[in-house]
Amino acid sequence: AQSVAQPEDQVNVAEGNPLTVKCTYSVSGNPYLFWYVQYPNRGLQFLLKYITGDNLVKGSYGFEAEFNKSQTSFHLKKPSALVSDSALYFCAVRADNYGQNFVFGPGTRLSVLP
Amino acid sequence: DAGVIQSTRHEVTEMGQEVTLRCKPISGHDYLFWYRQTMMRGLELLIYFNNNVPIDDSGMPEDRFSAKMPNASFSTLKIQPSEPRDSAVYFCASSRDRVTEAFFGQGTRLTVV
């Protein structure tokens, strides 16, 4: 079975500073990894994904994430945080085995302080 | 494309009543997912379909919950009878295939009183 861990419930960062939101996963088979963002009273919006290839993937709004197979991690990063980045962030995993689910982590609330 | 459509944003029902949530996936997407989001449990996968066939319903909490996908453009999630603890935001999502990202609807906030 697949699982995703986001070890931090909350991440606080000052505007202009780099941010990291952590994610580790467990899956049988090849992982397909995703980051989503959720603003209040909204659905989840797709940010970026890792399917194959370069371990560093770039996505929307200046976000990027690094896939590390040995550490089974897929941390989300941004070089310079904005106050508008404050939201709930979810990591998710799919596997290439038929019948596997699209599983989300518990979410990390990011607060960017002005 | 209009995206995933969950036409009802808020649903209020009385305990014991039947409630049906509806979803229209993105055209051409082969996978459809139903999720429930609460403060206590986060985002839970309830069930997902591939080409209209239910593949995994292990997340459905009780027999009171059922889901159908009669065709590629429509799915329902039914709760009968509803209970106050079913109050949550229910999301529908669809993806083109089994490795790509899913797109989410706006969600239906269900309140059972």
mmCIF file of C-alpha atoms in Angstrom:
data_model
loop_
_atom_site.group_PDB
_atom_site.id
_atom_site.type_symbol
_atom_site.label_atom_id
_atom_site.label_comp_id
_atom_site.label_asym_id
_atom_site.label_seq_id
_atom_site.Cartn_x
_atom_site.Cartn_y
_atom_site.Cartn_z
ATOM 1 C CA ALA A 1 0.000 0.000 0.000
ATOM 2 C CA GLN A 2 1.091 3.528 -0.650
ATOM 3 C CA SER A 3 1.614 6.154 2.017
ATOM 4 C CA VAL A 4 2.838 9.721 2.227
ATOM 5 C CA ALA A 5 4.264 11.517 5.234
ATOM 6 C CA GLN A 6 4.596 15.245 5.692
ATOM 7 C CA PRO A 7 6.457 15.519 8.990
ATOM 8 C CA GLU A 8 5.645 19.166 9.650
ATOM 9 C CA ASP A 9 2.106 20.332 10.352
ATOM 10 C CA GLN A 10 3.171 23.939 10.053
ATOM 11 C CA VAL A 11 6.055 25.780 8.422
ATOM 12 C CA ASN A 12 6.705 29.439 9.082
ATOM 13 C CA VAL A 13 9.062 31.482 6.940
ATOM 14 C CA ALA A 14 9.768 35.166 6.471
ATOM 15 C CA GLU A 15 8.916 36.766 3.144
ATOM 16 C CA GLY A 16 11.889 36.714 0.814
ATOM 17 C CA ASN A 17 13.500 33.735 2.516
ATOM 18 C CA PRO A 18 13.731 30.291 0.920
ATOM 19 C CA LEU A 19 11.102 27.756 1.916
ATOM 20 C CA THR A 20 11.066 23.970 2.094
ATOM 21 C CA VAL A 21 8.068 21.736 2.712
ATOM 22 C CA LYS A 22 9.046 18.141 3.341
ATOM 23 C CA CYS A 23 7.522 14.943 1.967
ATOM 24 C CA THR A 24 8.510 11.297 2.186
ATOM 25 C CA TYR A 25 6.689 8.421 0.581
ATOM 26 C CA SER A 26 6.348 4.667 0.566
ATOM 27 C CA VAL A 27 5.197 2.782 -2.508
ATOM 28 C CA SER A 28 5.726 -0.505 -4.287
ATOM 29 C CA GLY A 29 6.761 -0.014 -7.869
ATOM 30 C CA ASN A 30 7.854 3.208 -9.501
ATOM 31 C CA PRO A 31 6.516 6.323 -7.772
ATOM 32 C CA TYR A 32 4.808 9.237 -9.447
ATOM 33 C CA LEU A 33 4.911 12.212 -7.125
ATOM 34 C CA PHE A 34 2.861 15.382 -6.990
ATOM 35 C CA TRP A 35 2.478 18.607 -5.042
ATOM 36 C CA TYR A 36 -0.805 20.436 -4.667
ATOM 37 C CA VAL A 37 -1.791 23.669 -2.951
ATOM 38 C CA GLN A 38 -5.120 24.482 -1.331
ATOM 39 C CA TYR A 39 -6.315 27.976 -0.518
ATOM 40 C CA PRO A 40 -9.211 28.509 1.930
ATOM 41 C CA ASN A 41 -12.568 27.228 0.688
ATOM 42 C CA ARG A 42 -11.048 26.085 -2.581
ATOM 43 C CA GLY A 43 -10.217 22.807 -4.243
ATOM 44 C CA LEU A 44 -6.699 21.502 -4.636
ATOM 45 C CA GLN A 45 -4.564 23.042 -7.361
ATOM 46 C CA PHE A 46 -1.804 21.093 -9.056
ATOM 47 C CA LEU A 47 1.697 22.590 -8.678
ATOM 48 C CA LEU A 48 4.165 20.101 -10.114
ATOM 49 C CA LYS A 49 4.950 16.445 -10.654
ATOM 50 C CA TYR A 50 7.776 13.967 -10.977
ATOM 51 C CA ILE A 51 7.221 11.124 -13.407
ATOM 52 C CA THR A 52 10.697 10.289 -14.667
ATOM 53 C CA GLY A 53 13.891 11.992 -15.775
ATOM 54 C CA ASP A 54 15.559 14.927 -14.060
ATOM 55 C CA ASN A 55 15.265 14.728 -10.281
ATOM 56 C CA LEU A 56 14.659 18.467 -10.011
ATOM 57 C CA VAL A 57 11.276 19.453 -11.371
ATOM 58 C CA LYS A 58 9.929 22.954 -11.778
ATOM 59 C CA GLY A 59 6.319 23.929 -11.473
ATOM 60 C CA SER A 60 3.900 26.793 -11.130
ATOM 61 C CA TYR A 61 4.509 30.043 -9.236
ATOM 62 C CA GLY A 62 8.268 29.498 -8.933
ATOM 63 C CA PHE A 63 8.014 26.263 -6.979
ATOM 64 C CA GLU A 64 10.316 23.323 -7.554
ATOM 65 C CA ALA A 65 10.795 19.930 -5.978
ATOM 66 C CA GLU A 66 13.620 17.451 -5.771
ATOM 67 C CA PHE A 67 13.080 13.721 -6.072
ATOM 68 C CA ASN A 68 15.495 11.647 -4.006
ATOM 69 C CA LYS A 69 15.016 7.950 -4.571
ATOM 70 C CA SER A 70 17.435 6.756 -1.892
ATOM 71 C CA GLN A 71 15.742 8.856 0.759
ATOM 72 C CA THR A 72 12.247 8.330 -0.714
ATOM 73 C CA SER A 73 11.682 12.050 -0.483
ATOM 74 C CA PHE A 74 10.137 14.732 -2.648
ATOM 75 C CA HIS A 75 10.601 18.067 -0.887
ATOM 76 C CA LEU A 76 8.957 21.210 -2.205
ATOM 77 C CA LYS A 77 11.105 24.334 -2.417
ATOM 78 C CA LYS A 78 10.997 27.946 -3.441
ATOM 79 C CA PRO A 79 13.991 30.303 -3.423
ATOM 80 C CA SER A 80 12.069 33.360 -2.215
ATOM 81 C CA ALA A 81 8.741 33.075 -0.403
ATOM 82 C CA LEU A 82 5.828 35.431 -0.907
ATOM 83 C CA VAL A 83 3.067 36.229 1.564
ATOM 84 C CA SER A 84 0.638 34.981 -1.090
ATOM 85 C CA ASP A 85 2.248 31.518 -0.876
ATOM 86 C CA SER A 86 0.578 31.043 2.507
ATOM 87 C CA ALA A 87 -1.714 28.039 2.078
ATOM 88 C CA LEU A 88 -2.074 24.318 2.750
ATOM 89 C CA TYR A 89 0.294 22.108 0.755
ATOM 90 C CA PHE A 90 -0.239 18.445 -0.020
ATOM 91 C CA CYS A 91 2.170 15.847 -1.332
ATOM 92 C CA ALA A 92 0.695 12.862 -3.195
ATOM 93 C CA VAL A 93 1.905 9.623 -4.728
ATOM 94 C CA ARG A 94 0.707 7.221 -7.379
ATOM 95 C CA ALA A 95 2.406 3.992 -8.445
ATOM 96 C CA ASP A 96 2.546 2.256 -11.773
ATOM 97 C CA ASN A 97 1.005 -0.912 -10.415
ATOM 98 C CA TYR A 98 -2.530 -1.366 -11.577
ATOM 99 C CA GLY A 99 -4.985 -0.929 -8.757
ATOM 100 C CA GLN A 100 -2.876 1.462 -6.729
ATOM 101 C CA ASN A 101 -4.488 4.599 -5.375
ATOM 102 C CA PHE A 102 -3.736 8.288 -5.596
ATOM 103 C CA VAL A 103 -2.832 8.936 -1.955
ATOM 104 C CA PHE A 104 -2.277 12.277 -0.282
ATOM 105 C CA GLY A 105 -0.243 13.239 2.747
ATOM 106 C CA PRO A 106 -1.792 15.000 5.737
ATOM 107 C CA GLY A 107 -0.842 18.448 4.494
ATOM 108 C CA THR A 108 1.507 21.168 5.726
ATOM 109 C CA ARG A 109 0.294 24.647 6.469
ATOM 110 C CA LEU A 110 2.734 27.234 5.191
ATOM 111 C CA SER A 111 2.683 30.708 6.682
ATOM 112 C CA VAL A 112 4.829 33.371 5.072
ATOM 113 C CA LEU A 113 5.273 36.311 7.389
ATOM 114 C CA PRO A 114 5.719 39.827 6.005
ATOM 115 C CA ASP B 1 -12.377 22.813 -20.757
ATOM 116 C CA ALA B 2 -14.597 23.623 -17.780
ATOM 117 C CA GLY B 3 -12.668 21.421 -15.410
ATOM 118 C CA VAL B 4 -14.159 18.971 -12.946
ATOM 119 C CA ILE B 5 -17.647 20.103 -12.065
ATOM 120 C CA GLN B 6 -19.284 19.659 -8.706
ATOM 121 C CA SER B 7 -22.320 21.810 -9.208
ATOM 122 C CA THR B 8 -23.421 21.900 -5.566
ATOM 123 C CA ARG B 9 -21.067 23.881 -3.305
ATOM 124 C CA HIS B 10 -23.087 23.506 -0.120
ATOM 125 C CA GLU B 11 -25.518 20.790 0.881
ATOM 126 C CA VAL B 12 -27.445 20.736 4.143
ATOM 127 C CA THR B 13 -29.506 17.728 5.096
ATOM 128 C CA GLU B 14 -31.114 16.285 8.174
ATOM 129 C CA MET B 15 -29.801 13.223 9.927
ATOM 130 C CA GLY B 16 -31.316 10.087 8.464
ATOM 131 C CA GLN B 17 -31.938 11.556 5.045
ATOM 132 C CA GLU B 18 -30.363 10.371 1.827
ATOM 133 C CA VAL B 19 -27.912 12.723 0.165
ATOM 134 C CA THR B 20 -26.396 12.401 -3.301
ATOM 135 C CA LEU B 21 -23.317 14.275 -4.438
ATOM 136 C CA ARG B 22 -22.636 14.660 -8.145
ATOM 137 C CA CYS B 23 -19.565 15.046 -10.281
ATOM 138 C CA LYS B 24 -18.764 15.600 -13.925
ATOM 139 C CA PRO B 25 -15.136 14.740 -14.734
ATOM 140 C CA ILE B 26 -13.040 16.313 -17.441
ATOM 141 C CA SER B 27 -13.841 14.856 -20.825
ATOM 142 C CA GLY B 28 -11.354 12.198 -21.885
ATOM 143 C CA HIS B 29 -10.168 11.430 -18.385
ATOM 144 C CA ASP B 30 -10.178 7.731 -17.585
ATOM 145 C CA TYR B 31 -9.843 7.968 -13.797
ATOM 146 C CA LEU B 32 -12.249 9.470 -11.305
ATOM 147 C CA PHE B 33 -11.641 9.837 -7.579
ATOM 148 C CA TRP B 34 -13.847 10.733 -4.632
ATOM 149 C CA TYR B 35 -12.184 12.238 -1.555
ATOM 150 C CA ARG B 36 -13.455 13.451 1.804
ATOM 151 C CA GLN B 37 -11.698 16.226 3.695
ATOM 152 C CA THR B 38 -12.086 16.904 7.410
ATOM 153 C CA MET B 39 -9.953 18.660 9.965
ATOM 154 C CA MET B 40 -9.476 15.446 11.927
ATOM 155 C CA ARG B 41 -8.690 13.028 9.115
ATOM 156 C CA GLY B 42 -7.342 15.272 6.384
ATOM 157 C CA LEU B 43 -7.909 14.199 2.776
ATOM 158 C CA GLU B 44 -9.160 10.632 2.540
ATOM 159 C CA LEU B 45 -9.538 8.683 -0.681
ATOM 160 C CA LEU B 46 -12.955 7.039 -0.611
ATOM 161 C CA ILE B 47 -13.144 5.282 -3.972
ATOM 162 C CA TYR B 48 -11.795 5.530 -7.470
ATOM 163 C CA PHE B 49 -12.943 4.422 -10.909
ATOM 164 C CA ASN B 50 -11.094 3.504 -14.063
ATOM 165 C CA ASN B 51 -13.122 3.602 -17.261
ATOM 166 C CA ASN B 52 -16.311 3.753 -15.170
ATOM 167 C CA VAL B 53 -15.400 0.614 -13.192
ATOM 168 C CA PRO B 54 -14.820 0.885 -9.423
ATOM 169 C CA ILE B 55 -11.272 -0.256 -8.731
ATOM 170 C CA ASP B 56 -10.744 0.330 -5.027
ATOM 171 C CA ASP B 57 -13.472 1.212 -2.546
ATOM 172 C CA SER B 58 -11.527 0.329 0.568
ATOM 173 C CA GLY B 59 -11.740 3.929 1.743
ATOM 174 C CA MET B 60 -15.527 3.961 1.858
ATOM 175 C CA PRO B 61 -16.187 4.268 5.582
ATOM 176 C CA GLU B 62 -19.402 2.282 5.887
ATOM 177 C CA ASP B 63 -22.084 0.520 3.919
ATOM 178 C CA ARG B 64 -24.078 3.725 4.127
ATOM 179 C CA PHE B 65 -21.750 5.082 1.435
ATOM 180 C CA SER B 66 -22.041 4.050 -2.187
ATOM 181 C CA ALA B 67 -20.706 5.419 -5.461
ATOM 182 C CA LYS B 68 -21.586 4.878 -9.075
ATOM 183 C CA MET B 69 -20.285 5.912 -12.434
ATOM 184 C CA PRO B 70 -22.948 5.056 -15.016
ATOM 185 C CA ASN B 71 -21.015 6.681 -17.852
ATOM 186 C CA ALA B 72 -17.775 8.499 -18.550
ATOM 187 C CA SER B 73 -19.209 11.918 -17.831
ATOM 188 C CA PHE B 74 -21.023 11.438 -14.551
ATOM 189 C CA SER B 75 -20.501 10.000 -11.098
ATOM 190 C CA THR B 76 -22.461 10.053 -7.859
ATOM 191 C CA LEU B 77 -21.610 9.507 -4.221
ATOM 192 C CA LYS B 78 -24.595 8.618 -2.079
ATOM 193 C CA ILE B 79 -24.916 8.500 1.676
ATOM 194 C CA GLN B 80 -27.966 6.764 3.058
ATOM 195 C CA PRO B 81 -28.853 7.363 5.812
ATOM 196 C CA SER B 82 -26.712 10.382 6.561
ATOM 197 C CA GLU B 83 -25.295 11.098 10.009
ATOM 198 C CA PRO B 84 -23.792 14.262 11.530
ATOM 199 C CA ARG B 85 -20.296 12.706 11.464
ATOM 200 C CA ASP B 86 -20.539 12.603 7.663
ATOM 201 C CA SER B 87 -20.255 16.386 7.628
ATOM 202 C CA ALA B 88 -17.178 17.206 5.550
ATOM 203 C CA VAL B 89 -16.055 18.595 2.229
ATOM 204 C CA TYR B 90 -16.319 16.016 -0.528
ATOM 205 C CA PHE B 91 -14.077 16.409 -3.546
ATOM 206 C CA CYS B 92 -14.238 14.764 -6.906
ATOM 207 C CA ALA B 93 -11.121 14.606 -9.095
ATOM 208 C CA SER B 94 -10.233 13.132 -12.464
ATOM 209 C CA SER B 95 -7.034 12.240 -14.293
ATOM 210 C CA ARG B 96 -6.258 11.366 -17.872
ATOM 211 C CA ASP B 97 -4.450 8.132 -17.072
ATOM 212 C CA ARG B 98 -2.895 6.247 -14.184
ATOM 213 C CA VAL B 99 0.307 8.260 -13.869
ATOM 214 C CA THR B 100 -0.670 11.873 -14.493
ATOM 215 C CA GLU B 101 -1.961 14.523 -12.168
ATOM 216 C CA ALA B 102 -5.569 14.721 -11.066
ATOM 217 C CA PHE B 103 -7.680 17.840 -11.380
ATOM 218 C CA PHE B 104 -10.042 18.640 -8.550
ATOM 219 C CA GLY B 105 -13.508 20.080 -8.443
ATOM 220 C CA GLN B 106 -14.372 22.892 -6.052
ATOM 221 C CA GLY B 107 -15.838 20.454 -3.569
ATOM 222 C CA THR B 108 -19.240 20.070 -1.919
ATOM 223 C CA ARG B 109 -19.466 21.052 1.737
ATOM 224 C CA LEU B 110 -21.946 18.654 3.323
ATOM 225 C CA THR B 111 -23.557 19.519 6.633
ATOM 226 C CA VAL B 112 -25.743 16.925 8.306
ATOM 227 C CA VAL B 113 -27.832 18.392 11.120
#
